[in-house]
Amino acid sequence: MDRMNTRIETERLILRVPHRDDFDAYARMLADEEAARHIGGMLLRAPAWRKFLQMPGAWAIQGFAMFSVIEKSSGQWIGQAGPWQPEGWPGTEVGWAFVRSSWGKGYASEAATASIDWAFAKLGWTDVIHSIVPENRASQALAQRLGSINRGRGRLPPPFEEVPIDIWGQTREQWLARRAGAGSA
């Protein structure tokens, strides 16, 4: 199955495989100390390019990775969200990172919800996690809004093994039950 053309549309967003044209906005996000703080820290443009290539590479090799998130109203790249499972990762993760100007608008929740739906439906995942550093209160709040619970401390593979993380997560059954309940509310 060719997933390189995967595209998901939500009310306000387009989620798609990363394109070369996304890089400038991505590099600006990683140059922003606050935006990059919980996703590995600030990077100059050249190392940001190497990090950027992880997602299209994972799409090509694994058939999934984080989506580029495009704001429909402006056509602008505002972040990335989606499934992520590099070698040695503690589970099947849906993660997110957004440019600071998009914070507080519900975009991360909208993109993560669509990504989790897609991961369970198209990838056959039975569980989803979010690896969150304890200081990242905004991502913890989002994980809670998504219905995930803190399962306790986890460990990332090298070279990130010294980064303290908590594993937030839920099963496919928990997600589907929550979604069914939200639809009847």
PDB file of C-alpha atoms in Angstrom:
ATOM      1  CA  MET A   1       0.000   0.000   0.000  1.00  0.00           C
ATOM      2  CA  ASP A   2       1.403   3.397  -1.005  1.00  0.00           C
ATOM      3  CA  ARG A   3       0.985   5.670   1.978  1.00  0.00           C
ATOM      4  CA  MET A   4       3.276   8.404   0.578  1.00  0.00           C
ATOM      5  CA  ASN A   5       0.171  10.216  -0.680  1.00  0.00           C
ATOM      6  CA  THR A   6      -1.737   9.984   2.601  1.00  0.00           C
ATOM      7  CA  ARG A   7      -3.786  13.081   3.324  1.00  0.00           C
ATOM      8  CA  ILE A   8      -6.229  13.678   6.166  1.00  0.00           C
ATOM      9  CA  GLU A   9      -8.503  16.702   6.342  1.00  0.00           C
ATOM     10  CA  THR A  10     -10.072  17.947   9.548  1.00  0.00           C
ATOM     11  CA  GLU A  11     -12.261  20.988  10.046  1.00  0.00           C
ATOM     12  CA  ARG A  12      -9.302  23.401  10.067  1.00  0.00           C
ATOM     13  CA  LEU A  13      -6.265  21.340   9.097  1.00  0.00           C
ATOM     14  CA  ILE A  14      -4.655  19.252   6.395  1.00  0.00           C
ATOM     15  CA  LEU A  15      -2.341  16.471   7.557  1.00  0.00           C
ATOM     16  CA  ARG A  16      -0.052  15.125   4.853  1.00  0.00           C
ATOM     17  CA  VAL A  17       3.354  13.569   4.247  1.00  0.00           C
ATOM     18  CA  PRO A  18       6.095  16.223   4.609  1.00  0.00           C
ATOM     19  CA  HIS A  19       7.214  18.083   1.463  1.00  0.00           C
ATOM     20  CA  ARG A  20      10.500  19.874   0.796  1.00  0.00           C
ATOM     21  CA  ASP A  21       8.628  23.186   0.927  1.00  0.00           C
ATOM     22  CA  ASP A  22       7.796  22.564   4.611  1.00  0.00           C
ATOM     23  CA  PHE A  23      11.421  22.857   5.675  1.00  0.00           C
ATOM     24  CA  ASP A  24      11.714  26.641   6.075  1.00  0.00           C
ATOM     25  CA  ALA A  25       8.856  26.756   8.589  1.00  0.00           C
ATOM     26  CA  TYR A  26      10.201  23.628  10.317  1.00  0.00           C
ATOM     27  CA  ALA A  27      13.662  25.213  10.628  1.00  0.00           C
ATOM     28  CA  ARG A  28      12.101  28.363  12.118  1.00  0.00           C
ATOM     29  CA  MET A  29      10.247  26.214  14.686  1.00  0.00           C
ATOM     30  CA  LEU A  30      13.502  24.514  15.724  1.00  0.00           C
ATOM     31  CA  ALA A  31      15.266  27.892  15.919  1.00  0.00           C
ATOM     32  CA  ASP A  32      12.646  29.081  18.441  1.00  0.00           C
ATOM     33  CA  GLU A  33      13.961  28.226  21.914  1.00  0.00           C
ATOM     34  CA  GLU A  34      10.502  27.946  23.479  1.00  0.00           C
ATOM     35  CA  ALA A  35       8.970  25.894  20.649  1.00  0.00           C
ATOM     36  CA  ALA A  36      11.952  23.519  20.514  1.00  0.00           C
ATOM     37  CA  ARG A  37      12.461  23.143  24.269  1.00  0.00           C
ATOM     38  CA  HIS A  38      10.663  19.804  24.676  1.00  0.00           C
ATOM     39  CA  ILE A  39      11.505  18.289  21.277  1.00  0.00           C
ATOM     40  CA  GLY A  40      15.264  18.044  21.577  1.00  0.00           C
ATOM     41  CA  GLY A  41      16.165  21.723  21.812  1.00  0.00           C
ATOM     42  CA  MET A  42      17.062  24.448  19.384  1.00  0.00           C
ATOM     43  CA  LEU A  43      18.872  23.555  16.178  1.00  0.00           C
ATOM     44  CA  LEU A  44      20.640  25.572  13.550  1.00  0.00           C
ATOM     45  CA  ARG A  45      19.424  25.202   9.975  1.00  0.00           C
ATOM     46  CA  ALA A  46      21.858  22.442   8.828  1.00  0.00           C
ATOM     47  CA  PRO A  47      21.147  20.037  11.726  1.00  0.00           C
ATOM     48  CA  ALA A  48      17.440  20.952  11.468  1.00  0.00           C
ATOM     49  CA  TRP A  49      17.550  19.732   7.855  1.00  0.00           C
ATOM     50  CA  ARG A  50      18.912  16.366   8.978  1.00  0.00           C
ATOM     51  CA  LYS A  51      16.211  16.084  11.632  1.00  0.00           C
ATOM     52  CA  PHE A  52      13.541  17.140   9.127  1.00  0.00           C
ATOM     53  CA  LEU A  53      14.521  14.235   6.857  1.00  0.00           C
ATOM     54  CA  GLN A  54      13.586  11.732   9.587  1.00  0.00           C
ATOM     55  CA  MET A  55       9.875  12.019   8.854  1.00  0.00           C
ATOM     56  CA  PRO A  56       9.883  11.598   5.055  1.00  0.00           C
ATOM     57  CA  GLY A  57      12.463   8.837   5.550  1.00  0.00           C
ATOM     58  CA  ALA A  58      10.235   7.041   8.035  1.00  0.00           C
ATOM     59  CA  TRP A  59       7.283   7.423   5.643  1.00  0.00           C
ATOM     60  CA  ALA A  60       9.360   5.840   2.857  1.00  0.00           C
ATOM     61  CA  ILE A  61      10.709   2.974   4.994  1.00  0.00           C
ATOM     62  CA  GLN A  62       7.991   2.303   7.602  1.00  0.00           C
ATOM     63  CA  GLY A  63       4.929   3.557   5.737  1.00  0.00           C
ATOM     64  CA  PHE A  64       4.092   6.051   8.504  1.00  0.00           C
ATOM     65  CA  ALA A  65       5.526   8.974  10.464  1.00  0.00           C
ATOM     66  CA  MET A  66       4.389  12.344  11.688  1.00  0.00           C
ATOM     67  CA  PHE A  67       2.351  14.379   9.253  1.00  0.00           C
ATOM     68  CA  SER A  68       3.049  17.942   8.257  1.00  0.00           C
ATOM     69  CA  VAL A  69       0.153  19.972   9.635  1.00  0.00           C
ATOM     70  CA  ILE A  70      -1.136  22.701   7.342  1.00  0.00           C
ATOM     71  CA  GLU A  71      -3.592  25.359   8.448  1.00  0.00           C
ATOM     72  CA  LYS A  72      -6.378  25.329   5.843  1.00  0.00           C
ATOM     73  CA  SER A  73      -7.255  29.020   6.134  1.00  0.00           C
ATOM     74  CA  SER A  74      -3.707  30.248   5.450  1.00  0.00           C
ATOM     75  CA  GLY A  75      -2.063  27.293   3.702  1.00  0.00           C
ATOM     76  CA  GLN A  76       0.826  27.641   6.183  1.00  0.00           C
ATOM     77  CA  TRP A  77       2.832  24.798   7.739  1.00  0.00           C
ATOM     78  CA  ILE A  78       2.170  25.075  11.475  1.00  0.00           C
ATOM     79  CA  GLY A  79       3.670  21.889  12.876  1.00  0.00           C
ATOM     80  CA  GLN A  80       3.832  18.153  12.796  1.00  0.00           C
ATOM     81  CA  ALA A  81       1.763  15.469  14.459  1.00  0.00           C
ATOM     82  CA  GLY A  82       1.224  11.801  14.026  1.00  0.00           C
ATOM     83  CA  PRO A  83       2.489   8.283  14.486  1.00  0.00           C
ATOM     84  CA  TRP A  84       6.108   7.771  15.388  1.00  0.00           C
ATOM     85  CA  GLN A  85       8.025   4.614  16.291  1.00  0.00           C
ATOM     86  CA  PRO A  86      11.784   4.727  15.741  1.00  0.00           C
ATOM     87  CA  GLU A  87      13.954   1.735  16.609  1.00  0.00           C
ATOM     88  CA  GLY A  88      13.943   1.066  20.358  1.00  0.00           C
ATOM     89  CA  TRP A  89      11.048   3.443  21.084  1.00  0.00           C
ATOM     90  CA  PRO A  90       8.955   2.585  24.161  1.00  0.00           C
ATOM     91  CA  GLY A  91       5.783   2.056  22.137  1.00  0.00           C
ATOM     92  CA  THR A  92       3.582   3.162  19.279  1.00  0.00           C
ATOM     93  CA  GLU A  93       3.532   6.913  19.749  1.00  0.00           C
ATOM     94  CA  VAL A  94       1.463   9.763  18.402  1.00  0.00           C
ATOM     95  CA  GLY A  95       3.392  12.946  19.023  1.00  0.00           C
ATOM     96  CA  TRP A  96       3.148  16.615  18.110  1.00  0.00           C
ATOM     97  CA  ALA A  97       5.172  19.811  17.780  1.00  0.00           C
ATOM     98  CA  PHE A  98       3.815  23.163  16.657  1.00  0.00           C
ATOM     99  CA  VAL A  99       5.067  26.644  15.892  1.00  0.00           C
ATOM    100  CA  ARG A 100       4.462  28.981  18.783  1.00  0.00           C
ATOM    101  CA  SER A 101       2.030  31.214  16.845  1.00  0.00           C
ATOM    102  CA  SER A 102      -0.373  28.258  16.601  1.00  0.00           C
ATOM    103  CA  TRP A 103      -0.394  27.424  20.315  1.00  0.00           C
ATOM    104  CA  GLY A 104      -3.657  27.751  22.241  1.00  0.00           C
ATOM    105  CA  LYS A 105      -5.892  27.341  19.184  1.00  0.00           C
ATOM    106  CA  GLY A 106      -6.721  23.648  19.555  1.00  0.00           C
ATOM    107  CA  TYR A 107      -4.692  22.640  16.501  1.00  0.00           C
ATOM    108  CA  ALA A 108      -2.577  20.085  18.385  1.00  0.00           C
ATOM    109  CA  SER A 109      -5.694  18.396  19.749  1.00  0.00           C
ATOM    110  CA  GLU A 110      -7.364  18.371  16.325  1.00  0.00           C
ATOM    111  CA  ALA A 111      -4.268  16.958  14.613  1.00  0.00           C
ATOM    112  CA  ALA A 112      -3.535  14.391  17.351  1.00  0.00           C
ATOM    113  CA  THR A 113      -7.146  13.157  17.319  1.00  0.00           C
ATOM    114  CA  ALA A 114      -7.065  12.647  13.542  1.00  0.00           C
ATOM    115  CA  SER A 115      -3.646  10.975  13.832  1.00  0.00           C
ATOM    116  CA  ILE A 116      -4.765   8.557  16.540  1.00  0.00           C
ATOM    117  CA  ASP A 117      -7.901   7.674  14.562  1.00  0.00           C
ATOM    118  CA  TRP A 118      -5.688   7.012  11.519  1.00  0.00           C
ATOM    119  CA  ALA A 119      -3.097   4.972  13.435  1.00  0.00           C
ATOM    120  CA  PHE A 120      -5.731   2.685  14.915  1.00  0.00           C
ATOM    121  CA  ALA A 121      -7.698   2.351  11.641  1.00  0.00           C
ATOM    122  CA  LYS A 122      -4.905   2.195   9.060  1.00  0.00           C
ATOM    123  CA  LEU A 123      -1.888   0.889  10.983  1.00  0.00           C
ATOM    124  CA  GLY A 124      -3.777  -1.571  13.154  1.00  0.00           C
ATOM    125  CA  TRP A 125      -2.222  -0.264  16.356  1.00  0.00           C
ATOM    126  CA  THR A 126      -3.702  -1.614  19.608  1.00  0.00           C
ATOM    127  CA  ASP A 127      -2.132   1.006  21.880  1.00  0.00           C
ATOM    128  CA  VAL A 128      -0.936   4.587  21.618  1.00  0.00           C
ATOM    129  CA  ILE A 129       1.540   6.442  23.815  1.00  0.00           C
ATOM    130  CA  HIS A 130       2.899   9.962  24.186  1.00  0.00           C
ATOM    131  CA  SER A 131       6.442  10.350  25.571  1.00  0.00           C
ATOM    132  CA  ILE A 132       6.329  13.593  27.551  1.00  0.00           C
ATOM    133  CA  VAL A 133       8.995  15.213  29.713  1.00  0.00           C
ATOM    134  CA  PRO A 134       7.629  15.965  33.209  1.00  0.00           C
ATOM    135  CA  GLU A 135       8.050  19.749  32.750  1.00  0.00           C
ATOM    136  CA  ASN A 136       5.876  19.856  29.617  1.00  0.00           C
ATOM    137  CA  ARG A 137       2.569  20.718  31.244  1.00  0.00           C
ATOM    138  CA  ALA A 138       0.933  21.752  27.951  1.00  0.00           C
ATOM    139  CA  SER A 139       1.537  18.326  26.370  1.00  0.00           C
ATOM    140  CA  GLN A 140       0.413  16.595  29.559  1.00  0.00           C
ATOM    141  CA  ALA A 141      -2.846  18.570  29.429  1.00  0.00           C
ATOM    142  CA  LEU A 142      -3.306  17.635  25.782  1.00  0.00           C
ATOM    143  CA  ALA A 143      -2.651  13.951  26.533  1.00  0.00           C
ATOM    144  CA  GLN A 144      -5.334  14.128  29.235  1.00  0.00           C
ATOM    145  CA  ARG A 145      -7.807  15.806  26.849  1.00  0.00           C
ATOM    146  CA  LEU A 146      -7.130  12.966  24.411  1.00  0.00           C
ATOM    147  CA  GLY A 147      -8.061  10.478  27.157  1.00  0.00           C
ATOM    148  CA  SER A 148      -4.557   9.204  27.880  1.00  0.00           C
ATOM    149  CA  ILE A 149      -3.352   8.529  31.403  1.00  0.00           C
ATOM    150  CA  ASN A 150       0.130   8.789  32.874  1.00  0.00           C
ATOM    151  CA  ARG A 151       1.476   5.246  32.988  1.00  0.00           C
ATOM    152  CA  GLY A 152       4.657   6.286  34.771  1.00  0.00           C
ATOM    153  CA  ARG A 153       8.300   6.770  33.886  1.00  0.00           C
ATOM    154  CA  GLY A 154       9.627   5.497  30.602  1.00  0.00           C
ATOM    155  CA  ARG A 155      12.935   5.410  28.828  1.00  0.00           C
ATOM    156  CA  LEU A 156      13.903   6.459  25.338  1.00  0.00           C
ATOM    157  CA  PRO A 157      16.667   4.739  23.376  1.00  0.00           C
ATOM    158  CA  PRO A 158      20.150   6.253  22.996  1.00  0.00           C
ATOM    159  CA  PRO A 159      21.107   9.017  22.622  1.00  0.00           C
ATOM    160  CA  PHE A 160      18.031  10.140  24.622  1.00  0.00           C
ATOM    161  CA  GLU A 161      18.241   7.613  27.479  1.00  0.00           C
ATOM    162  CA  GLU A 162      19.051  10.333  30.043  1.00  0.00           C
ATOM    163  CA  VAL A 163      15.986  12.442  29.153  1.00  0.00           C
ATOM    164  CA  PRO A 164      13.332  11.842  31.825  1.00  0.00           C
ATOM    165  CA  ILE A 165       9.956  11.034  30.291  1.00  0.00           C
ATOM    166  CA  ASP A 166       6.578   9.912  31.438  1.00  0.00           C
ATOM    167  CA  ILE A 167       4.621   7.561  29.213  1.00  0.00           C
ATOM    168  CA  TRP A 168       1.046   8.663  28.691  1.00  0.00           C
ATOM    169  CA  GLY A 169      -1.240   6.337  26.795  1.00  0.00           C
ATOM    170  CA  GLN A 170      -4.375   4.371  26.186  1.00  0.00           C
ATOM    171  CA  THR A 171      -5.543   1.275  24.369  1.00  0.00           C
ATOM    172  CA  ARG A 172      -7.449   1.183  21.111  1.00  0.00           C
ATOM    173  CA  GLU A 173     -10.533   0.001  23.024  1.00  0.00           C
ATOM    174  CA  GLN A 174     -10.319   2.935  25.448  1.00  0.00           C
ATOM    175  CA  TRP A 175      -9.928   5.372  22.538  1.00  0.00           C
ATOM    176  CA  LEU A 176     -12.865   3.937  20.594  1.00  0.00           C
ATOM    177  CA  ALA A 177     -15.112   3.888  23.665  1.00  0.00           C
ATOM    178  CA  ARG A 178     -14.248   7.522  24.403  1.00  0.00           C
ATOM    179  CA  ARG A 179     -14.842   8.521  20.768  1.00  0.00           C
ATOM    180  CA  ALA A 180     -18.210   6.697  20.739  1.00  0.00           C
ATOM    181  CA  GLY A 181     -19.195   8.512  23.952  1.00  0.00           C
ATOM    182  CA  ALA A 182     -18.114  11.880  22.538  1.00  0.00           C
ATOM    183  CA  GLY A 183     -20.239  11.269  19.455  1.00  0.00           C
ATOM    184  CA  SER A 184     -23.377  10.733  21.539  1.00  0.00           C
ATOM    185  CA  ALA A 185     -22.857  13.804  23.713  1.00  0.00           C
TER     186      ALA A 185
END
